[in-house]
Short mmCIF file of C-alpha atoms and ligand atoms in Angstrom, two decimals:
data_model
loop_
_atom_site.label_atom_id
_atom_site.label_comp_id
_atom_site.label_asym_id
_atom_site.label_seq_id
_atom_site.Cartn_x
_atom_site.Cartn_y
_atom_site.Cartn_z
CA UNK A 28 -19.82 11.78 0.98
CA UNK A 29 -18.79 14.28 3.77
CA UNK A 30 -18.51 17.81 2.30
CA UNK A 31 -14.97 18.79 1.74
CA UNK A 32 -13.85 21.96 3.45
CA UNK A 33 -10.46 23.47 4.34
CA UNK A 34 -9.37 22.91 7.84
CA UNK A 35 -6.74 24.34 10.11
CA UNK A 36 -3.79 21.93 10.95
CA UNK A 37 -3.10 23.92 14.03
CA UNK A 38 -6.33 22.91 15.41
CA UNK A 39 -5.58 19.24 15.32
CA UNK A 40 -4.97 17.21 18.56
CA UNK A 41 -2.25 14.77 17.57
CA UNK A 42 -2.50 11.29 19.11
CA UNK A 43 0.64 10.24 21.04
CA UNK A 44 2.96 8.05 20.79
CA UNK A 45 1.96 4.28 20.82
CA UNK A 46 -1.47 2.43 21.19
CA UNK A 47 -1.06 -0.57 23.42
CA UNK A 48 -3.55 -2.73 25.33
CA UNK A 49 -6.40 -0.48 24.44
CA UNK A 50 -4.91 2.92 25.39
CA UNK A 51 -2.46 5.53 24.24
CA UNK A 52 1.03 5.22 25.78
CA UNK A 53 2.87 8.66 25.72
CA UNK A 54 6.56 8.29 25.40
CA UNK A 55 8.86 9.57 27.82
CA UNK A 56 10.88 11.33 25.15
CA UNK A 57 9.52 12.66 21.95
CA UNK A 58 12.52 12.22 19.79
CA UNK A 59 11.02 12.02 16.07
CA UNK A 60 9.83 15.20 14.54
CA UNK A 61 7.10 14.68 11.80
CA UNK A 62 6.91 17.25 9.10
CA UNK A 63 4.00 18.34 6.96
CA UNK A 64 4.87 17.52 3.38
CA UNK A 65 2.66 20.40 2.09
CA UNK A 66 4.66 23.24 3.54
CA UNK A 67 7.66 21.39 5.14
CA UNK A 68 6.87 22.75 8.57
CA UNK A 69 6.90 20.61 11.73
CA UNK A 70 3.55 18.97 12.56
CA UNK A 71 4.57 17.38 15.96
CA UNK A 72 6.81 14.70 17.54
CA UNK A 73 6.55 11.21 18.58
CA UNK A 74 8.55 8.99 20.70
CA UNK A 75 10.43 5.98 19.45
CA UNK A 76 9.50 2.55 20.61
CA UNK A 77 12.68 0.73 21.61
CA UNK A 78 12.84 -3.00 22.40
CA UNK A 79 11.09 -2.49 25.70
CA UNK A 80 7.94 -0.78 24.23
CA UNK A 81 7.80 -3.21 21.44
CA UNK A 82 7.88 -6.12 23.88
CA UNK A 83 5.12 -4.51 25.99
CA UNK A 84 3.05 -4.08 22.99
CA UNK A 85 3.55 -7.74 21.69
CA UNK A 86 2.94 -9.29 25.17
CA UNK A 87 -0.16 -7.05 25.38
CA UNK A 88 -1.40 -8.44 22.22
CA UNK A 89 -0.58 -11.96 23.21
CA UNK A 90 -2.44 -11.67 26.46
CA UNK A 91 -5.44 -10.08 24.78
CA UNK A 92 -5.51 -12.74 22.13
CA UNK A 93 -5.79 -15.62 24.71
CA UNK A 94 -7.73 -13.72 27.24
CA UNK A 95 -10.37 -11.94 25.24
CA UNK A 96 -10.95 -14.98 23.05
CA UNK A 97 -10.68 -12.89 19.93
CA UNK A 98 -9.31 -16.01 17.96
CA UNK A 99 -11.72 -18.63 19.60
CA UNK A 100 -14.93 -16.60 19.42
CA UNK A 101 -17.34 -17.23 16.54
CA UNK A 102 -16.08 -15.57 13.40
CA UNK A 103 -19.42 -13.85 12.86
CA UNK A 104 -18.88 -12.03 16.21
CA UNK A 105 -15.57 -11.02 14.96
CA UNK A 106 -17.16 -9.86 11.85
CA UNK A 107 -19.79 -7.71 13.65
CA UNK A 108 -17.00 -5.76 15.58
CA UNK A 109 -15.13 -5.24 12.32
CA UNK A 110 -18.22 -3.92 10.69
CA UNK A 111 -18.80 -1.40 13.43
CA UNK A 112 -15.18 -0.42 13.17
CA UNK A 113 -15.61 0.17 9.45
CA UNK A 114 -18.36 2.33 9.98
CA UNK A 115 -16.56 4.54 12.58
CA UNK A 116 -13.65 4.82 10.21
CA UNK A 117 -15.82 5.92 7.15
CA UNK A 118 -17.23 8.83 8.89
CA UNK A 119 -14.40 10.00 11.12
CA UNK A 120 -13.30 13.48 10.40
CA UNK A 121 -10.54 13.52 12.70
CA UNK A 122 -9.00 10.46 11.10
CA UNK A 123 -9.49 12.07 7.74
CA UNK A 124 -7.67 15.26 8.82
CA UNK A 125 -4.80 13.32 10.56
CA UNK A 126 -4.34 11.44 7.13
CA UNK A 127 -4.26 14.59 5.15
CA UNK A 128 -1.99 16.54 7.22
CA UNK A 129 0.92 14.19 7.63
CA UNK A 130 0.61 12.23 4.52
CA UNK A 131 0.53 13.34 0.79
CA UNK A 132 -3.28 12.85 0.37
CA UNK A 133 -5.34 15.99 -0.18
CA UNK A 134 -8.26 16.09 2.15
CA UNK A 135 -10.72 15.94 -0.78
CA UNK A 136 -9.06 12.54 -1.90
CA UNK A 137 -8.86 11.24 1.63
CA UNK A 138 -12.74 11.74 1.93
CA UNK A 139 -13.44 10.52 -1.53
CA UNK A 140 -11.40 7.54 -1.57
CA UNK A 141 -8.88 6.70 1.12
CA UNK A 142 -11.40 6.61 3.94
CA UNK A 143 -14.23 4.63 2.31
CA UNK A 144 -11.55 2.36 0.87
CA UNK A 145 -10.05 1.62 4.19
CA UNK A 146 -13.49 0.89 5.59
CA UNK A 147 -14.43 -1.35 2.58
CA UNK A 148 -11.30 -3.37 2.84
CA UNK A 149 -12.11 -3.98 6.68
CA UNK A 150 -15.67 -4.88 5.67
CA UNK A 151 -14.42 -7.15 2.86
CA UNK A 152 -12.32 -9.19 5.25
CA UNK A 153 -15.06 -9.23 8.05
CA UNK A 154 -17.33 -10.95 5.30
CA UNK A 155 -14.55 -13.49 4.83
CA UNK A 156 -14.33 -14.41 8.50
CA UNK A 157 -16.61 -17.39 8.31
CA UNK A 158 -16.02 -18.28 4.67
CA UNK A 159 -12.35 -19.39 4.83
CA UNK A 160 -12.29 -22.64 6.64
CA UNK A 161 -10.37 -25.68 5.97
CA UNK A 162 -11.23 -28.82 3.98
CA UNK A 163 -12.01 -32.45 4.40
CA UNK A 164 -9.41 -34.63 2.53
CA UNK A 165 -10.10 -37.50 0.43
CA UNK A 166 -8.57 -40.19 2.74
CA UNK A 167 -9.46 -43.95 3.50
CA UNK A 168 -13.25 -44.24 4.37
CA UNK A 169 -12.45 -45.40 7.82
CA UNK A 170 -10.47 -42.25 8.67
CA UNK A 171 -11.55 -38.69 8.34
CA UNK A 172 -8.73 -36.19 7.27
CA UNK A 173 -9.33 -32.55 8.18
CA UNK A 174 -7.24 -29.73 7.17
CA UNK A 175 -8.16 -27.19 9.69
CA UNK A 176 -7.48 -23.58 9.52
CA UNK A 177 -6.20 -21.59 12.65
CA UNK A 178 -4.81 -18.06 13.36
CA UNK A 179 -1.18 -17.72 14.10
CA UNK A 180 -1.64 -15.72 17.45
CA UNK A 181 0.23 -12.41 17.16
CA UNK A 182 1.21 -11.07 13.79
CA UNK A 183 3.28 -7.97 13.03
CA UNK A 184 2.59 -5.33 10.26
CA UNK A 185 4.95 -2.73 8.96
CA UNK A 186 3.47 -0.19 6.57
CA UNK A 187 4.77 2.65 4.37
CA UNK A 188 4.06 6.49 4.33
CA UNK A 189 2.01 6.42 1.08
CA UNK A 190 -1.65 5.62 1.86
CA UNK A 191 -1.15 4.94 5.42
CA UNK A 192 -4.74 4.15 6.24
CA UNK A 193 -5.35 1.82 3.37
CA UNK A 194 -2.05 0.04 3.73
CA UNK A 195 -2.97 -0.66 7.42
CA UNK A 196 -6.40 -1.93 6.38
CA UNK A 197 -4.93 -4.39 4.01
CA UNK A 198 -2.85 -5.74 6.83
CA UNK A 199 -5.08 -5.71 9.84
CA UNK A 200 -8.40 -6.52 7.91
CA UNK A 201 -7.28 -10.15 7.16
CA UNK A 202 -5.16 -10.61 10.31
CA UNK A 203 -8.16 -9.81 12.68
CA UNK A 204 -10.76 -11.54 10.48
CA UNK A 205 -8.82 -14.70 10.66
CA UNK A 206 -8.56 -14.30 14.45
CA UNK A 207 -5.20 -12.94 15.06
CA UNK A 208 -4.00 -10.12 17.25
CA UNK A 209 -1.61 -7.66 15.58
CA UNK A 210 1.06 -5.00 16.35
CA UNK A 211 1.35 -2.38 13.48
CA UNK A 212 4.34 -0.19 12.99
CA UNK A 213 3.34 2.64 10.59
CA UNK A 214 6.02 4.82 8.84
CA UNK A 215 7.73 7.30 11.06
CA UNK A 216 6.83 9.96 8.48
CA UNK A 217 3.03 9.34 9.03
CA UNK A 218 2.48 7.93 12.49
CA UNK A 219 -0.76 9.65 13.64
CA UNK A 220 -3.75 8.36 11.64
CA UNK A 221 -2.99 4.55 12.36
CA UNK A 222 -3.03 5.55 16.16
CA UNK A 223 -6.59 7.08 15.67
CA UNK A 224 -7.54 3.95 13.77
CA UNK A 225 -6.68 1.82 16.77
CA UNK A 226 -8.66 3.94 19.04
CA UNK A 227 -11.62 3.44 16.84
CA UNK A 228 -11.17 -0.21 16.87
CA UNK A 229 -11.58 -0.18 20.74
CA UNK A 230 -14.76 2.00 20.33
CA UNK A 231 -16.07 -0.44 17.97
CA UNK A 232 -15.83 -3.36 20.47
CA UNK A 233 -12.59 -4.95 19.23
CA UNK A 234 -11.18 -6.13 22.43
CA UNK A 235 -8.34 -3.91 24.00
CA UNK A 236 -5.02 -5.19 23.15
CA UNK A 237 -6.02 -7.00 19.92
CA UNK A 238 -4.87 -4.06 17.66
CA UNK A 239 -1.72 -2.28 18.79
CA UNK A 240 0.40 0.45 17.22
CA UNK A 241 4.11 1.07 18.03
CA UNK A 242 5.78 4.05 16.37
CA UNK A 243 9.53 4.68 15.61
CA UNK A 244 12.14 4.28 12.80
CA UNK A 245 12.38 1.03 10.77
CA UNK A 246 15.98 0.30 12.13
CA UNK A 247 14.78 0.46 15.81
CA UNK A 248 11.07 -0.19 16.18
CA UNK A 249 10.49 -2.12 12.91
CA UNK A 250 13.54 -4.44 13.52
CA UNK A 251 12.45 -5.08 17.03
CA UNK A 252 9.11 -6.20 15.92
CA UNK A 253 10.39 -8.45 13.30
CA UNK A 254 12.60 -10.09 15.59
CA UNK A 255 10.27 -10.50 18.66
CA UNK A 256 9.82 -14.20 19.47
CA UNK A 257 6.03 -14.06 19.92
CA UNK A 258 5.35 -12.62 16.40
CA UNK A 259 4.78 -15.46 14.25
CA UNK A 260 4.06 -13.88 10.91
CA UNK A 261 5.11 -10.49 9.42
CA UNK A 262 3.29 -8.69 6.73
CA UNK A 263 5.34 -5.76 5.16
CA UNK A 264 4.63 -2.89 2.66
CA UNK A 265 7.51 -0.86 1.56
CA UNK A 266 10.65 -0.62 -0.62
CA UNK A 267 12.30 -3.83 -2.05
CA UNK A 268 15.51 -2.86 -0.11
CA UNK A 269 13.68 -2.94 3.27
CA UNK A 270 11.85 -6.06 2.19
CA UNK A 271 14.92 -7.96 1.79
CA UNK A 272 16.19 -6.85 5.23
CA UNK A 273 12.84 -8.01 6.93
CA UNK A 274 13.00 -11.31 5.11
CA UNK A 275 16.60 -11.79 6.42
CA UNK A 276 15.62 -10.89 9.94
CA UNK A 277 12.30 -13.10 9.88
CA UNK A 278 14.57 -15.98 8.67
CA UNK A 279 17.13 -15.37 11.48
CA UNK A 280 14.56 -15.01 14.18
CA UNK A 281 12.40 -18.03 13.95
CA UNK A 282 11.67 -18.66 10.38
CA UNK A 283 8.60 -16.56 10.26
CA UNK A 284 6.50 -16.38 7.21
CA UNK A 285 6.43 -13.10 5.39
CA UNK A 286 4.22 -11.24 3.00
CA UNK A 287 6.27 -8.68 1.12
CA UNK A 288 4.52 -5.82 -0.94
CA UNK A 289 7.30 -3.97 -2.52
CA UNK A 290 8.28 -1.64 -5.17
CA UNK A 291 7.35 -1.35 -8.97
CA UNK A 292 8.29 0.14 -12.28
CA UNK A 293 4.96 -0.58 -14.05
CA UNK A 294 4.52 -0.07 -17.72
CA UNK A 295 1.52 1.31 -19.64
CA UNK A 296 1.45 -0.06 -23.16
CA UNK A 297 -0.55 1.63 -25.83
CA UNK A 298 -1.00 -0.38 -29.07
CA UNK A 299 -1.77 1.26 -32.39
CA UNK A 300 -5.40 -0.05 -32.24
CA UNK A 301 -6.25 1.62 -28.85
CA UNK A 302 -10.07 1.89 -28.72
CA UNK A 303 -10.09 5.55 -27.48
CA UNK A 304 -6.88 7.69 -27.43
CA UNK A 305 -8.33 10.26 -25.14
CA UNK A 306 -9.39 7.70 -22.57
CA UNK A 307 -5.81 6.07 -22.81
CA UNK A 308 -4.23 9.48 -22.16
CA UNK A 309 -6.38 10.04 -19.08
CA UNK A 310 -5.45 6.54 -17.75
CA UNK A 311 -1.70 7.20 -18.40
CA UNK A 312 -1.94 10.75 -16.88
CA UNK A 313 -3.65 9.51 -13.57
CA UNK A 314 -1.58 6.21 -13.73
CA UNK A 315 1.67 8.24 -13.02
CA UNK A 316 0.39 11.49 -11.18
CA UNK A 317 -1.92 9.79 -8.70
CA UNK A 318 -0.50 10.62 -5.29
CA UNK A 319 2.39 12.48 -7.30
CA UNK A 320 3.69 8.93 -8.30
CA UNK A 321 3.91 7.76 -4.84
CA UNK A 322 1.97 4.58 -5.34
CA UNK A 323 3.59 1.17 -5.66
CA UNK A 324 1.67 0.46 -8.95
CA UNK A 325 2.38 3.88 -10.30
CA UNK A 326 2.55 3.47 -14.23
CA UNK A 327 5.74 5.34 -14.81
CA UNK A 328 6.81 3.77 -18.18
CA UNK A 329 4.68 4.61 -21.27
CA UNK A 330 5.23 2.26 -24.11
CA UNK A 331 3.51 3.44 -27.24
CA UNK A 332 3.25 2.64 -30.81
CA UNK A 333 5.50 4.92 -32.81
CA UNK A 334 2.54 6.44 -34.76
CA UNK A 335 0.53 7.46 -31.56
CA UNK A 336 3.36 9.01 -29.54
CA UNK A 337 2.74 12.70 -30.52
CA UNK A 338 -1.02 13.06 -30.17
CA UNK A 339 -0.97 10.83 -27.00
CA UNK A 340 1.82 12.82 -25.41
CA UNK A 341 -0.10 16.08 -26.26
CA UNK A 342 -3.33 14.84 -24.56
CA UNK A 343 -1.47 13.59 -21.39
CA UNK A 344 0.07 16.95 -21.03
CA UNK A 345 -3.38 18.38 -21.35
CA UNK A 346 -4.57 16.07 -18.63
CA UNK A 347 -1.74 16.90 -16.10
CA UNK A 348 -2.13 20.51 -16.56
CA UNK A 349 -5.49 20.25 -14.85
CA UNK A 350 -3.89 19.24 -11.54
CA UNK A 351 -3.83 21.68 -8.59
CA UNK A 352 -0.92 21.48 -6.33
CA UNK A 353 -1.65 22.94 -2.87
CA UNK A 354 -1.72 22.34 0.83
CA UNK A 355 -3.25 18.98 1.73
CA UNK A 356 -5.62 20.64 4.09
CA UNK A 357 -7.11 23.03 1.38
CA UNK A 358 -10.29 21.53 -0.33
CA UNK A 359 -9.09 22.93 -3.66
CA UNK A 360 -5.92 20.74 -3.79
CA UNK A 361 -5.77 17.80 -6.27
CA UNK A 362 -2.17 17.21 -6.58
CA UNK A 363 0.07 15.77 -3.88
CA UNK A 364 3.35 16.93 -2.47
CA UNK A 365 6.37 14.59 -2.25
CA UNK A 366 6.57 13.20 1.19
CA UNK A 367 9.95 14.73 2.13
CA UNK A 368 12.82 16.99 1.00
CA UNK A 369 15.08 13.86 0.55
CA UNK A 370 12.59 11.83 -1.44
CA UNK A 371 11.95 14.91 -3.65
CA UNK A 372 15.66 15.68 -4.36
CA UNK A 373 16.07 11.81 -5.10
CA UNK A 374 13.42 12.16 -7.88
CA UNK A 375 14.89 15.42 -9.25
CA UNK A 376 18.52 14.06 -9.23
CA UNK A 377 17.56 10.74 -11.07
CA UNK A 378 15.93 12.88 -13.71
CA UNK A 379 18.97 15.04 -13.98
CA UNK A 380 21.38 12.18 -14.08
CA UNK A 381 19.18 10.63 -16.94
CA UNK A 382 19.39 13.94 -18.85
CA UNK A 383 23.11 13.99 -18.55
CA UNK A 384 23.01 10.45 -20.13
CA UNK A 385 21.03 11.81 -23.15
CA UNK A 386 17.31 11.80 -21.92
CA UNK A 387 15.20 14.65 -22.98
CA UNK A 388 12.49 16.36 -20.76
CA UNK A 389 9.42 16.97 -22.69
CA UNK A 390 7.40 18.46 -19.91
CA UNK A 391 8.30 19.46 -16.21
CA UNK A 392 11.44 18.45 -14.79
CA UNK A 393 11.26 20.95 -11.91
CA UNK A 394 9.39 22.04 -8.80
CA UNK A 395 6.41 24.16 -8.56
CA UNK A 396 7.50 27.44 -7.60
CA UNK A 397 4.20 28.71 -6.30
CA UNK A 398 3.75 26.09 -3.53
CA UNK A 399 6.46 27.71 -1.23
CA UNK A 400 8.35 25.18 1.11
CA UNK A 401 6.39 22.20 0.01
CA UNK A 402 7.84 19.49 -2.03
CA UNK A 403 5.69 19.65 -5.13
CA UNK A 404 7.43 18.04 -8.20
CA UNK A 405 5.82 18.83 -11.42
CA UNK A 406 4.41 15.96 -13.39
CA UNK A 407 7.46 15.16 -15.83
CA UNK A 408 7.62 13.39 -19.21
CA UNK A 409 11.03 12.20 -20.40
CA UNK A 410 11.79 10.76 -23.83
CA UNK A 411 14.95 9.47 -25.53
CA UNK A 412 15.60 7.09 -22.66
CA UNK A 413 17.30 3.68 -22.53
CA UNK A 414 16.96 0.78 -20.19
CA UNK A 415 20.22 1.56 -18.40
CA UNK A 416 19.03 5.06 -17.26
CA UNK A 417 17.90 5.55 -13.69
CA UNK A 418 14.57 6.87 -14.78
CA UNK A 419 13.78 3.53 -16.42
CA UNK A 420 15.73 1.15 -14.30
CA UNK A 421 14.87 2.51 -10.70
CA UNK A 422 11.54 3.04 -8.99
CA UNK A 423 11.62 6.95 -8.34
CA UNK A 424 8.38 6.81 -6.55
CA UNK A 425 7.54 10.19 -8.09
CA UNK A 426 5.53 11.62 -10.93
CA UNK A 427 8.05 10.91 -13.77
CA UNK A 428 6.78 9.04 -16.95
CA UNK A 429 9.42 7.80 -19.51
CA UNK A 430 8.24 7.41 -23.14
CA UNK A 431 9.60 4.35 -25.29
CA UNK A 432 8.08 3.65 -28.69
CA UNK A 433 7.76 0.37 -30.58
CA UNK A 434 6.89 -0.66 -34.16
CA UNK A 435 5.41 -4.06 -33.52
CA UNK A 436 3.65 -6.08 -30.70
CA UNK A 437 6.86 -8.24 -30.04
CA UNK A 438 8.92 -5.09 -29.52
CA UNK A 439 6.27 -3.53 -27.32
CA UNK A 440 5.86 -6.58 -25.16
CA UNK A 441 9.74 -6.86 -24.79
CA UNK A 442 9.93 -3.33 -23.61
CA UNK A 443 7.21 -3.78 -21.20
CA UNK A 444 8.94 -6.41 -19.37
CA UNK A 445 11.22 -5.06 -16.50
CA UNK A 446 14.39 -6.96 -15.34
CA UNK A 447 13.70 -6.19 -11.78
CA UNK A 448 10.12 -5.36 -11.11
CA UNK A 449 6.64 -6.96 -11.72
CA UNK A 450 3.91 -5.36 -9.97
CA UNK A 451 1.39 -4.06 -12.37
CA UNK A 452 1.05 -3.26 -15.98
CA UNK A 453 -1.64 -1.50 -18.20
CA UNK A 454 -2.56 -2.45 -21.65
CA UNK A 455 -4.51 -0.43 -24.32
CA UNK A 456 -5.85 -2.40 -27.29
CA UNK A 457 -9.12 -3.27 -29.18
CA UNK A 458 -7.81 -6.61 -30.09
CA UNK A 459 -8.78 -9.31 -27.48
CA UNK A 460 -6.22 -11.79 -28.69
CA UNK A 461 -3.55 -9.06 -28.32
CA UNK A 462 -4.74 -8.13 -24.77
CA UNK A 463 -4.70 -11.84 -23.77
CA UNK A 464 -1.17 -12.32 -25.32
CA UNK A 465 -0.10 -9.23 -23.28
CA UNK A 466 -1.55 -10.66 -20.01
CA UNK A 467 0.27 -14.02 -20.62
CA UNK A 468 3.47 -12.42 -21.58
CA UNK A 469 4.05 -9.63 -19.11
CA UNK A 470 5.39 -10.66 -15.76
CA UNK A 471 3.35 -8.73 -13.17
CA UNK A 472 1.03 -9.47 -10.38
CA UNK A 473 -1.73 -7.19 -11.80
CA UNK A 474 -2.74 -6.45 -15.46
CA UNK A 475 -5.18 -3.88 -16.36
CA UNK A 476 -6.67 -3.88 -19.83
CA UNK A 477 -8.24 -0.49 -21.24
CA UNK A 478 -7.85 1.02 -17.69
CA UNK A 479 -5.26 1.83 -15.08
CA UNK A 480 -5.70 1.56 -11.58
CA UNK A 481 -7.63 -0.40 -8.99
CA UNK A 482 -11.33 -0.79 -8.74
CA UNK A 483 -13.23 -1.28 -5.49
CA UNK A 484 -13.15 -5.01 -6.13
CA UNK A 485 -11.22 -6.17 -2.98
CA UNK A 486 -11.57 -9.83 -3.98
CA UNK A 487 -8.83 -9.08 -6.54
CA UNK A 488 -5.46 -9.68 -4.76
CA UNK A 489 -2.55 -7.41 -5.28
CA UNK A 490 1.18 -8.26 -5.13
CA UNK A 491 4.26 -8.57 -7.14
CA UNK A 492 6.32 -10.83 -9.29
CA UNK A 493 10.01 -10.69 -9.24
CA UNK A 494 11.48 -8.22 -6.60
CA UNK A 495 8.07 -6.67 -6.35
CA UNK A 496 7.19 -9.04 -3.70
CA UNK A 497 6.03 -12.20 -2.18
CA UNK A 498 2.48 -13.14 -1.48
CA UNK A 499 -0.63 -11.01 -1.73
CA UNK A 500 -2.76 -8.32 -0.10
CA UNK A 501 -6.41 -8.30 -0.56
CA UNK A 502 -8.46 -11.07 -1.86
CA UNK A 503 -8.90 -14.58 -0.34
CA UNK A 504 -5.17 -14.96 -0.59
CA UNK A 505 -4.45 -12.31 2.02
CA UNK A 506 -6.92 -14.05 4.33
CA UNK A 507 -5.01 -17.37 3.67
CA UNK A 508 -1.85 -15.97 4.45
CA UNK A 509 -3.17 -15.06 7.95
CA UNK A 510 -3.97 -18.66 8.67
CA UNK A 511 -2.02 -21.66 9.17
CA UNK A 512 -3.17 -25.06 8.31
CA UNK A 513 -3.14 -28.12 10.57
CA UNK A 514 -3.71 -31.73 9.17
CA UNK A 515 -5.81 -33.88 11.55
CA UNK A 516 -6.10 -37.50 10.61
CA UNK A 517 -8.63 -39.60 12.66
CA UNK A 518 -9.17 -43.40 12.68
CA UNK A 519 -12.69 -43.65 13.65
CA UNK A 520 -13.44 -47.38 13.00
CA UNK A 521 -11.37 -49.74 15.10
CA UNK A 522 -13.83 -52.64 15.27
P1 LIG B 620 10.57 1.83 3.32
O1 LIG B 620 10.92 0.42 3.01
O2 LIG B 620 11.51 2.88 3.47
O3 LIG B 620 9.56 1.78 4.72
C1 LIG B 620 8.43 0.99 4.90
C2 LIG B 620 8.36 0.66 6.37
O4 LIG B 620 9.55 -0.16 6.73
C3 LIG B 620 8.50 2.00 7.31
O5 LIG B 620 7.49 1.89 8.32
C4 LIG B 620 9.83 1.93 7.87
O6 LIG B 620 10.02 2.47 8.94
C5 LIG B 620 9.97 0.33 7.96
N1 LIG B 620 11.40 -0.17 7.89
C6 LIG B 620 12.57 0.32 7.33
N2 LIG B 620 13.68 -0.32 7.56
C7 LIG B 620 13.14 -1.35 8.40
C8 LIG B 620 13.91 -2.44 9.00
N3 LIG B 620 15.18 -2.66 8.80
N4 LIG B 620 13.09 -3.26 9.71
C9 LIG B 620 11.86 -3.23 9.87
N5 LIG B 620 11.24 -2.07 9.23
C10 LIG B 620 11.70 -1.15 8.58
O7 LIG B 620 9.38 2.29 2.30
P2 LIG B 620 8.60 3.65 2.18
O8 LIG B 620 9.56 4.59 1.62
O9 LIG B 620 7.83 3.97 3.36
O10 LIG B 620 7.46 3.30 1.04
C11 LIG B 620 7.68 3.31 -0.17
C12 LIG B 620 7.89 2.03 -0.78
O11 LIG B 620 6.66 1.15 -0.59
C13 LIG B 620 7.99 2.09 -2.26
O12 LIG B 620 9.11 1.26 -2.68
C14 LIG B 620 6.47 1.38 -2.81
O13 LIG B 620 6.63 0.78 -4.14
C15 LIG B 620 6.33 0.44 -1.75
N6 LIG B 620 4.83 0.19 -1.67
C16 LIG B 620 4.25 -1.13 -2.14
C17 LIG B 620 3.11 -1.42 -2.16
C18 LIG B 620 2.61 -2.76 -2.68
O14 LIG B 620 1.61 -3.11 -2.41
N7 LIG B 620 3.42 -3.55 -3.40
C19 LIG B 620 2.26 -0.58 -1.73
C20 LIG B 620 2.64 0.67 -1.03
C21 LIG B 620 4.04 0.96 -1.05
#
């Protein structure tokens, strides 16, 4: 791993504003100011891609897709270019710094996890390039029925501001490995690292125009991308509200398939026979404080057996006190800022609303004063909550853990179920039967037993039940979603 050191954000050269047809396109007017979440100061500006620029990007992608032969060439050739790209990503300090400065990711975590994880996702899909074919169907013996897979052509991807590089790799990895060209729209709050990623793709030998980036707000650039007639599939990660708008727009502009990775409100369930309480405390603590709770799978609802609640909360508080908030470009920082003032105030307001409805703050509930103008919300633990309170009902996308207790398994499982979301869940128990009953019973796309959080196993798909989404990122399922299947039936014996 690269040695982590402080860096000076003033020294960074920001890429501008879009990446189309293998080169940067600097916008005539830079009308969006991007702030640094660590200190709230302006980082730089980008221009917004309107319909014309989005059209240029999509047409470039379409032309590159047909003329470069990206979709037609041997899958192993595509894989080689993607491997070279992953190798560049894994060691690119400029990419790491761009990610750290405009997103909420401290540089130490970008280098230890975001960069290697991004590179590994691309490698995983490159490996699948020639392993995801079609099938030969069981038809009459004088016919051959083939179910052949084909890329769509040009697909669109829209990504959120949390983990910008990883989220982009989950979209472009399967899209490119399957032979599509892609146009990505990153969040307007974190536009820069995805641009650098596109530049590295060209350096690695991915044909110019196969990977394009357009920047701007969701309502203008994102909406234009979804509606574009050449875009034949949309992959989106973001909030449930935006996901619904995108699904509607995709239906109205050509019945385009959508993959939607949306919000969550995931439980961490600790049974009385937990194998190791200290380990469970570490899982719960990291599960709701990683990236300051700005992770879709953040485990923000602790559901714990009544007899364990006090020692568990004490241990969780001990764990979260070890976190070090600080500038994302300082090597010593280990705790993330909230992305924006509006987002930070939304978290704090909903905690206060819940308190006014009877909730009790056991720890935190305020901002770290010593971090100046950054938006650092202290890890917060709230008890005496009910299902109707905002802290339990809504995705806060912040470091707020609610505590609910139960007496028996049935009560615990009932509390774990959320009426709206079903993204992930954690279960701590030493009884395998109980663990399996919980995995069957909880409606969630991912269930972790005696752990909380992803591993490096990219083969495990991720995605939501209920309003947490449609379809999967990662795994073979993500690859399949980037292919369309054609039935070909041939009569070969006409004697
Ligand atoms: P968001 O929905 O506000 O924005 C996501 C992206 O959509 C941004 O690029 C934005 O510009 C764009 N967008 C907004 N309106 C649009 C429109 N009408 N048409 C097209 N594009 C539009 O989400 P966010 O605040 O950036 O991200 C946080 C959310 O993402 C949380 O809800 C989180 O749970 C979710 N998320 C889910 C996963 C998952 O895998 N399920 C992973 C990460 C984040």
